[in-house]
Coordinates of C-alpha atoms in Angstrom, one line a residue:
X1 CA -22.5 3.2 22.0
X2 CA -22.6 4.5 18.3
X3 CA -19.4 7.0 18.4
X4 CA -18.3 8.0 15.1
X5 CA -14.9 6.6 15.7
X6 CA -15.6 3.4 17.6
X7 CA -13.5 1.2 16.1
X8 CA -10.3 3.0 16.2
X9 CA -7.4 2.6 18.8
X10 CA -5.4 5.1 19.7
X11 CA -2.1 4.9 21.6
X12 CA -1.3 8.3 22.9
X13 CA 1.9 9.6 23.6
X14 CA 1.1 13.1 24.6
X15 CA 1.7 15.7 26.9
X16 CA 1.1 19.4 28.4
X17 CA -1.7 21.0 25.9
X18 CA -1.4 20.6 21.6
X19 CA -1.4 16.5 21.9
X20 CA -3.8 16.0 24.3
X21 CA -6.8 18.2 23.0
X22 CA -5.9 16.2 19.9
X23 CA -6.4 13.0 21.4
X24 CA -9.1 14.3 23.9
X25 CA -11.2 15.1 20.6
X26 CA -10.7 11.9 19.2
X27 CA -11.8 10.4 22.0
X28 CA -14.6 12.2 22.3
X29 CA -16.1 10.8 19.2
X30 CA -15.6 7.3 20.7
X31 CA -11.8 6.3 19.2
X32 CA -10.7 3.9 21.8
X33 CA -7.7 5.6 24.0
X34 CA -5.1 4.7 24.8
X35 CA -2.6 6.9 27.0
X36 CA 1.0 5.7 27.2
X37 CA 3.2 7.6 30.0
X38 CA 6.2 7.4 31.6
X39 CA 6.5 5.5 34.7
X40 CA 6.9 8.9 37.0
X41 CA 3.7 10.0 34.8
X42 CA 3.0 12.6 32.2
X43 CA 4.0 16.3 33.2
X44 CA 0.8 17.6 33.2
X45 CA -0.8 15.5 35.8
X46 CA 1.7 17.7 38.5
X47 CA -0.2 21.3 36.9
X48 CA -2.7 22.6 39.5
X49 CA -2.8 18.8 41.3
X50 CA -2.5 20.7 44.6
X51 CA -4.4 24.0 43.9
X52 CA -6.9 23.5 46.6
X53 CA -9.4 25.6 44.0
X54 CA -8.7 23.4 40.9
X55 CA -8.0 20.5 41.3
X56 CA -10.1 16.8 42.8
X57 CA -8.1 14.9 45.0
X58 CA -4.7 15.4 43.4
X59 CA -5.5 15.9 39.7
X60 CA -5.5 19.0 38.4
X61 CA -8.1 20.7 35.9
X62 CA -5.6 20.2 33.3
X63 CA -5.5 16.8 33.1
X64 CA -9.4 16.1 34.1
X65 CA -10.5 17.4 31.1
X66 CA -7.8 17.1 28.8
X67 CA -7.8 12.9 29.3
X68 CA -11.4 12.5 29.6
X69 CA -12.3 9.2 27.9
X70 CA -8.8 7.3 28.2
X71 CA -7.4 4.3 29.6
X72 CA -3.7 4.6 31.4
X73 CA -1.0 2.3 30.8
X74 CA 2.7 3.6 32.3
X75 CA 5.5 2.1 30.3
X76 CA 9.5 3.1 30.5
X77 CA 9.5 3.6 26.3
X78 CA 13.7 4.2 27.4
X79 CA 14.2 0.4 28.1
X80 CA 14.6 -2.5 26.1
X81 CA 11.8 -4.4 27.2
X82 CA 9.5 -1.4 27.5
X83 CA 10.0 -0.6 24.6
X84 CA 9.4 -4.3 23.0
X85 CA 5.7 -3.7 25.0
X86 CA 5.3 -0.6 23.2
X87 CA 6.1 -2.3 20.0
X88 CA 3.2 -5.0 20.2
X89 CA 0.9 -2.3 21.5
X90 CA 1.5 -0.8 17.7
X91 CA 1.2 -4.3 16.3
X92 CA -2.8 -3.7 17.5
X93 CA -3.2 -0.3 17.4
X94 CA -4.7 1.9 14.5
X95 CA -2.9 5.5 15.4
X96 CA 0.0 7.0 17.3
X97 CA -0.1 10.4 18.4
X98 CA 2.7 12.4 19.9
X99 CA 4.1 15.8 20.5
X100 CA 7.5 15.6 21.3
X101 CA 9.7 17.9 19.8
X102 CA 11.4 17.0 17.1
X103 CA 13.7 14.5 17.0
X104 CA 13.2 13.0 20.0
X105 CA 10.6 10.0 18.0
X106 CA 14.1 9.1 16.3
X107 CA 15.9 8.8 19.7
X108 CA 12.8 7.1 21.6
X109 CA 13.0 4.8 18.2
X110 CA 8.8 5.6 18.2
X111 CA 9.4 7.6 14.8
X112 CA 7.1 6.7 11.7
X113 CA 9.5 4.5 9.8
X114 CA 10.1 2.0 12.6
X115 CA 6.5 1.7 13.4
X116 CA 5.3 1.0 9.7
X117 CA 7.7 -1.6 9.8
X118 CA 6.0 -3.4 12.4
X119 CA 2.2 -2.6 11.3
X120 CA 2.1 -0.9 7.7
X121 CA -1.7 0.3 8.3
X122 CA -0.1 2.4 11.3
X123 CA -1.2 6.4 11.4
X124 CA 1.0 8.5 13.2
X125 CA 1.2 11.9 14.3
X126 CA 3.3 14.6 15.5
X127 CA 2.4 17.5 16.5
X128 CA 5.7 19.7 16.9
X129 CA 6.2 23.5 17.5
X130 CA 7.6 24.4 13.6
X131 CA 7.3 21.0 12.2
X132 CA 9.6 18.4 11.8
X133 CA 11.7 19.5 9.1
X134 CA 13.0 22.5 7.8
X135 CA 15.5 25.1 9.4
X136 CA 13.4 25.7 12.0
X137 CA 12.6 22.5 12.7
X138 CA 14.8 22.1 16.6
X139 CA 13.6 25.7 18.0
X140 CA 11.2 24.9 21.3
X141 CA 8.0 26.0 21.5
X142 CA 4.7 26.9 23.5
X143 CA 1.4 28.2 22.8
X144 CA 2.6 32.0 23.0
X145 CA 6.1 31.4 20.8
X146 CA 3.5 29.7 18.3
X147 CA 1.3 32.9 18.5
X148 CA 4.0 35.4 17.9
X149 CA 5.9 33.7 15.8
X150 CA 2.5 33.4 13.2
X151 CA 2.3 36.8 13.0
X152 CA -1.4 36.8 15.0
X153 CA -0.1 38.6 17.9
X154 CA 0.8 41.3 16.2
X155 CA -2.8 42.6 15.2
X156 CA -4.1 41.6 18.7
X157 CA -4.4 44.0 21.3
X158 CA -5.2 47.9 20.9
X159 CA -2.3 49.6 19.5
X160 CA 1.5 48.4 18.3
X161 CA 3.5 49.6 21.3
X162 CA 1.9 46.5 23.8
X163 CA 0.9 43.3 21.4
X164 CA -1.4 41.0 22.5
X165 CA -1.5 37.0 22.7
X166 CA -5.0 35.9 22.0
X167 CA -6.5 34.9 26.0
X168 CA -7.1 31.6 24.7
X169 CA -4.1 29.3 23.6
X170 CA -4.6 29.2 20.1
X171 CA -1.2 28.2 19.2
X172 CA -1.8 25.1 21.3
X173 CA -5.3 24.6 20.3
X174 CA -4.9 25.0 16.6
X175 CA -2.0 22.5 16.2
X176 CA -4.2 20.5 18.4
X177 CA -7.3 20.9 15.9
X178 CA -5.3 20.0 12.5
X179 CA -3.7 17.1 14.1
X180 CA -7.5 15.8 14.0
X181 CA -8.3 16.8 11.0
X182 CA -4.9 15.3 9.4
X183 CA -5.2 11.9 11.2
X184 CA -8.7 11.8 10.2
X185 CA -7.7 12.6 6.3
X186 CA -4.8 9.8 6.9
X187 CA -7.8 7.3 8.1
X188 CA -9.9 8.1 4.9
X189 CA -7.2 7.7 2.8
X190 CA -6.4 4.5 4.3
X191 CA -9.4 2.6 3.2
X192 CA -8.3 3.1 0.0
X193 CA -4.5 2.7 -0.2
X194 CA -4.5 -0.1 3.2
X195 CA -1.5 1.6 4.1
X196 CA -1.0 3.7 6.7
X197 CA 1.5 6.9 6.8
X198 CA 2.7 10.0 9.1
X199 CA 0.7 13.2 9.6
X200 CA 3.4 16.3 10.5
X201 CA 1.9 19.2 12.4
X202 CA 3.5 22.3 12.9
X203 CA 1.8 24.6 15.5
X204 CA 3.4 27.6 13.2
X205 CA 1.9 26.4 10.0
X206 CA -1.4 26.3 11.8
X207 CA -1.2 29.8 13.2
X208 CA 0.0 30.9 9.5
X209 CA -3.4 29.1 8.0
X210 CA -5.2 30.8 10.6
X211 CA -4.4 34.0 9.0
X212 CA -6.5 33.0 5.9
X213 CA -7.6 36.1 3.7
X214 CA -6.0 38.8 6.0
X215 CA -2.8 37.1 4.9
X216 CA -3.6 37.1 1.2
X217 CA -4.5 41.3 1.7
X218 CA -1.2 41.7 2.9
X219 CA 0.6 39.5 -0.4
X220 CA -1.7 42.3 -2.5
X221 CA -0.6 45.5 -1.1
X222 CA 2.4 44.6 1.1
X223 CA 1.3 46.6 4.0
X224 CA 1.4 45.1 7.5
X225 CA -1.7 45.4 9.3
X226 CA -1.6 46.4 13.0
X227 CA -3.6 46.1 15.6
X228 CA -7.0 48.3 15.8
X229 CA -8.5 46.6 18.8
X230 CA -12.3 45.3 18.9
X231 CA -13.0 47.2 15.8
X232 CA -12.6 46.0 12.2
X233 CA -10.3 47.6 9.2
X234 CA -13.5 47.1 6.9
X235 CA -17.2 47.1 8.8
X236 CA -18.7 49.5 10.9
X237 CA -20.3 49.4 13.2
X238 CA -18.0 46.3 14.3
X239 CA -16.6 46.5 17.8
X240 CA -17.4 46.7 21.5
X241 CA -19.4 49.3 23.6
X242 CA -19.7 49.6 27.3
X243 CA -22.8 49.6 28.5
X244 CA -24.7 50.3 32.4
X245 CA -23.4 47.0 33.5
X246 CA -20.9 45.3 31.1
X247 CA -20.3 45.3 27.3
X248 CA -21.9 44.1 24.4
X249 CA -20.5 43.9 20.6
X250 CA -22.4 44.9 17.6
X251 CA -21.3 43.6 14.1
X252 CA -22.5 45.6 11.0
X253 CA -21.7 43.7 8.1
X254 CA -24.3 44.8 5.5
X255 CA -26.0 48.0 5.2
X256 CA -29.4 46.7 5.8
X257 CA -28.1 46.0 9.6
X258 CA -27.0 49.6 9.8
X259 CA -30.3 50.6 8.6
X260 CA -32.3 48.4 11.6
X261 CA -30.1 50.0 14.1
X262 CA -30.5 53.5 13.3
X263 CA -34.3 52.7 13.9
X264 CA -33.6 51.0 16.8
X265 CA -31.5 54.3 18.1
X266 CA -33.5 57.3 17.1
X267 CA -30.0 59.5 17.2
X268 CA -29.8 62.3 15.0
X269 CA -26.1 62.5 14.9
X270 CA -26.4 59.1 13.0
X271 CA -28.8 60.1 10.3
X272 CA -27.0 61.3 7.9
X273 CA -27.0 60.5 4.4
X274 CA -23.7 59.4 3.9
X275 CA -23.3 57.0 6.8
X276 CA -26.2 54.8 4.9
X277 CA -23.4 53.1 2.9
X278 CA -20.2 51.3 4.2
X279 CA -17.7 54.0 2.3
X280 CA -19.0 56.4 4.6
X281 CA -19.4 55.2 7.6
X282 CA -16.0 54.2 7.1
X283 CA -14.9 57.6 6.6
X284 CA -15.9 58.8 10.1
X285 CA -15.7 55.4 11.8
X286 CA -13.8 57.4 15.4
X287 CA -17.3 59.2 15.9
X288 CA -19.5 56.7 14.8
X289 CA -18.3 54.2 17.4
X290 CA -18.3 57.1 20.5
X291 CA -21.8 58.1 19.4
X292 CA -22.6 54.3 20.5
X293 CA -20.6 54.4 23.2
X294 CA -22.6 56.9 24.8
X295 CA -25.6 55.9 24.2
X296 CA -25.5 52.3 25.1
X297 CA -23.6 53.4 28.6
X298 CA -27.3 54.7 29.1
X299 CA -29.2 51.3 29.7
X300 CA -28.0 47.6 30.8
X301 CA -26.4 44.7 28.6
X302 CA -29.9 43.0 28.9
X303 CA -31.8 45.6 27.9
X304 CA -29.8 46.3 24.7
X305 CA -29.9 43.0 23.8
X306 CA -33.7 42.5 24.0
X307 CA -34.1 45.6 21.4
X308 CA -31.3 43.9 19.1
X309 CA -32.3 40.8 18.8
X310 CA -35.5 42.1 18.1
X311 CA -34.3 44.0 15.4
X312 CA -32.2 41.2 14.1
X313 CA -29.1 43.2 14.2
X314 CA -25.9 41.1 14.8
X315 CA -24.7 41.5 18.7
X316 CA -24.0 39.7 21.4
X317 CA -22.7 40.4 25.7
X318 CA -19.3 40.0 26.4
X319 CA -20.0 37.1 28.6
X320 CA -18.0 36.5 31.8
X321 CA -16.9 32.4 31.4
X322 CA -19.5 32.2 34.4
X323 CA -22.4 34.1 31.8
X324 CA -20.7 32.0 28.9
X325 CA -21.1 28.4 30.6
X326 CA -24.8 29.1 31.9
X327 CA -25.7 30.4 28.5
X328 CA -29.0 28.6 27.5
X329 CA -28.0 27.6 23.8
X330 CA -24.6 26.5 24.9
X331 CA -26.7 23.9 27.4
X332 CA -29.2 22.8 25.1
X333 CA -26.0 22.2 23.0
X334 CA -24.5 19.8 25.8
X335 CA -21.3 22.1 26.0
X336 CA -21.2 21.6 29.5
X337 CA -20.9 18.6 30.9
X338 CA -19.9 16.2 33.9
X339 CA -16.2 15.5 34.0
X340 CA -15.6 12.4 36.9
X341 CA -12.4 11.8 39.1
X342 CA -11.6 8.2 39.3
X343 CA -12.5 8.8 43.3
X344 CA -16.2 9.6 41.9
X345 CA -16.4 13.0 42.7
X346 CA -17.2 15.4 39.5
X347 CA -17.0 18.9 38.5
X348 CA -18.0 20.6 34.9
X349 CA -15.9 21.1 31.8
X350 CA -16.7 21.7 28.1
X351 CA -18.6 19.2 25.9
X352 CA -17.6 18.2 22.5
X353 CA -18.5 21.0 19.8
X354 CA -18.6 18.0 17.1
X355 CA -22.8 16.8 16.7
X356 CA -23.0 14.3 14.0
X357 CA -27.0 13.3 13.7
X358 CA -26.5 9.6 13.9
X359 CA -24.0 8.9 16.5
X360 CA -24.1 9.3 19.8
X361 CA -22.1 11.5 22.0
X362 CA -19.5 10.3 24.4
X363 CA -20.3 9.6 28.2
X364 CA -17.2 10.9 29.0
X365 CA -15.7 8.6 31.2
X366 CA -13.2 9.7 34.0
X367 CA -9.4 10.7 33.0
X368 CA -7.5 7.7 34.2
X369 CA -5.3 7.5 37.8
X370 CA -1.2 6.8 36.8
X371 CA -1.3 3.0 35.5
X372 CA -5.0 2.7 36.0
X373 CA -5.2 0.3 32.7
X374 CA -2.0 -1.3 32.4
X375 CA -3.3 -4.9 33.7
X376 CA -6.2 -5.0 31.4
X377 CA -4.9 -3.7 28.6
X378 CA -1.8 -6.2 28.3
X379 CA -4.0 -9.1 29.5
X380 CA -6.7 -8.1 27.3
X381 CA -5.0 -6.5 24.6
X382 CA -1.9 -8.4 24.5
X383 CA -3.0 -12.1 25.9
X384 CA -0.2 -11.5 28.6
X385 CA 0.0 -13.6 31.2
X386 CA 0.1 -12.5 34.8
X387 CA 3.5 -13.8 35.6
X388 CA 5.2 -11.6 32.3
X389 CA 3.1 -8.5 34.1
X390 CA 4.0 -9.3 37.6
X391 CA 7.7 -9.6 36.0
X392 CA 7.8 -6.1 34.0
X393 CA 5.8 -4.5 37.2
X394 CA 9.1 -5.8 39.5
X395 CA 11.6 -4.7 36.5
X396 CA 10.4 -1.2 36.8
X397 CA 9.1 -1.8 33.5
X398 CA 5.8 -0.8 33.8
X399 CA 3.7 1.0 36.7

């Protein structure tokens, strides 16, 4: 197939959530993968493996769609010969992604400096919780300690006394998302320099980019913002309304939308002069926003909808992840596809949000059983001959 990234092997050292949606994407756009675990397997293959509602066969939702599109190989990185393997893996390899915390690439002697030594166009990444230098650097973290750490939670939620992690993991995802983007920069750059070098994500630099101008407002006037719900410090009409059957959210950025709904609405208690600006709806934002409240309580989600679209006013149902997943653009997209268990049975997961017009889309093939590739990858990759396999296999070497 014509991936974008065919080419490009990948050896992946990753676990729980930040490394593998890193590699995940990458293989998604067709870099070959390459998943290097530990003998007993990598932790996340033991979440929901035995939920009888999430899980196909003893593999969990977790890892189905997190190592979609990767081969296995199980290799004990703590031994001498295991970690010889590893070492002529890199000698073919284009990138090496991990996210242990930091430190432990030194001890596992997997850390940037050794592997350059053995292949000098070698990308590697780590993704750690506060980066891999600095004060900071040896604190744990997970997606939430990321989150509240960055500052986000604190704006999240309705009011200051409960804060408010975002619902998704975006402490996990983001470090995730700029581990692409930097071992894609480092790739670039490599056609030019034919060197390789190390990409260093920290899940708490990523959470303070994320911040982006709201940060900058708060260098200008030194105030803290706090948390104000569905609603925005700025825009109104901007928040969400209950309706017969659900909610939906309407965004008013310019005062031509403001002008569209108000014909849409027919509600005296909104026609007044000063509201026709942003400055003044502003001023009386509180009633504003229960005016629309009580009014769209009157008729269904759908209903509203139709009329808004109509009037080209920016809105949109809180969708249920059921609603969400059945949505018709985000089908005709090819956001949801077939995700395969080894065994052949398949459920649904999330496509890739990356359409390039020339290359093709993965066929996402099925996240790997523990070992699944280690045969015909050392054969194949390494020329090794059955004997030296059957030998490391016996050692405990490999599984």
């Amino acid at each position: 197939m014509n991936n974008a990234l065919s080419g490009l092997r990948v050896l992946d050292l990753t676990h729980m959530l930040s490394g593998p949606y890193c590699t995940m994407i990458l293989g998604d756009m067709g870099a070959e993968m390459i998943k290097v675990e530990p003998i007993a397997g990598e932790g996340t293959r033991k979440l929901l493996a035995t939920d009888p509602e999430h899980s196909i066969d003893g593999m969990g939702a977790y890892f189905i769609t997190l190592n979609r599109n990767k081969k296995s190989i199980a290799i004990d990185l703590k031994s001498e010969d295991g970690l010889a393997l590893f070492y002529s893996l890199v000698e073919q390899a284009d990138i090496v992604v991990n996210n242990y915390a930091a430190g432990v690439p030194e001890k596992l002697k997997i850390d940037y400096p050794r592997l350059a030594e053995i292949n000098p166009r070698i990308i590697s990444c780590s993704i750690t919780g506060f980066g891999e230098q600095g004060p900071g650097a040896k604190r744990p973290a997970f997606d939430q300690v990321a989150q509240a750490y960055g500052g986000g939670m604190s704006i999240t939620g309705e009011d200051a006394s409960q804060p408010m992690r975002a619902g998704i993991p975006i402490g996990d995802l983001g470090g995730g998302m700029f581990g692409v983007m930097g071992i894609l920069s480092a790739v670039i750059e490599r056609y030019q320099s034919g060197r390789g070098q190390h990409v260093d994500i920290s899940m708490l630099d990523a959470q303070i980019s994320l911040l982006n101008y709201m940060a900058t407002m708060h260098f200008m006037s030194g105030n803290n913002p706090h948390p104000i719900g569905n609603s925005h410090f700025v825009h109104v009409p901007y928040n969400s309304y209950p309706t017969a059957d659900g909610h939906l959210v309407i965004c008013v950025i310019t005062d031509n939308f403001w002008h569209n709904l108000k014909g849409l609405l027919h509600c005296e208690a909104l026609e007044k002069p000063e509201y026709d600006t942003q400055p003044g709806r502003l001023a009386d934002k509180a009633f504003i926003d229960t005016t629309l409240a009580d009014i769209f309580r009157s008729q269904s989600t759908a209903y509203w909808m139709e009329k808004l679209n109509a009037k080209r006013i920016p809105a949109a149902p809180v969708n249920t992840f059921s609603q969400a997943l059945n949505d018709e653009q985000v089908l005709y997209r090819n956001m949801v596809v077939d995700l395969a268990h080894p065994n052949g049975q398949t459920t649904k997961g999330p496509g890739c949000p990356i359409k390039l017009s020339r290359s093709e889309e993965s066929a996402y093939t099925p996240a790997p059983l523990l070992g699944q590739d280690t045969q015909h990858i050392l054969s194949e990759m390494l020329a090794m001959p059955d004997d030296e396999i059957d030998r490391l296999r016996s050692n405990g070497i490999i599984a």
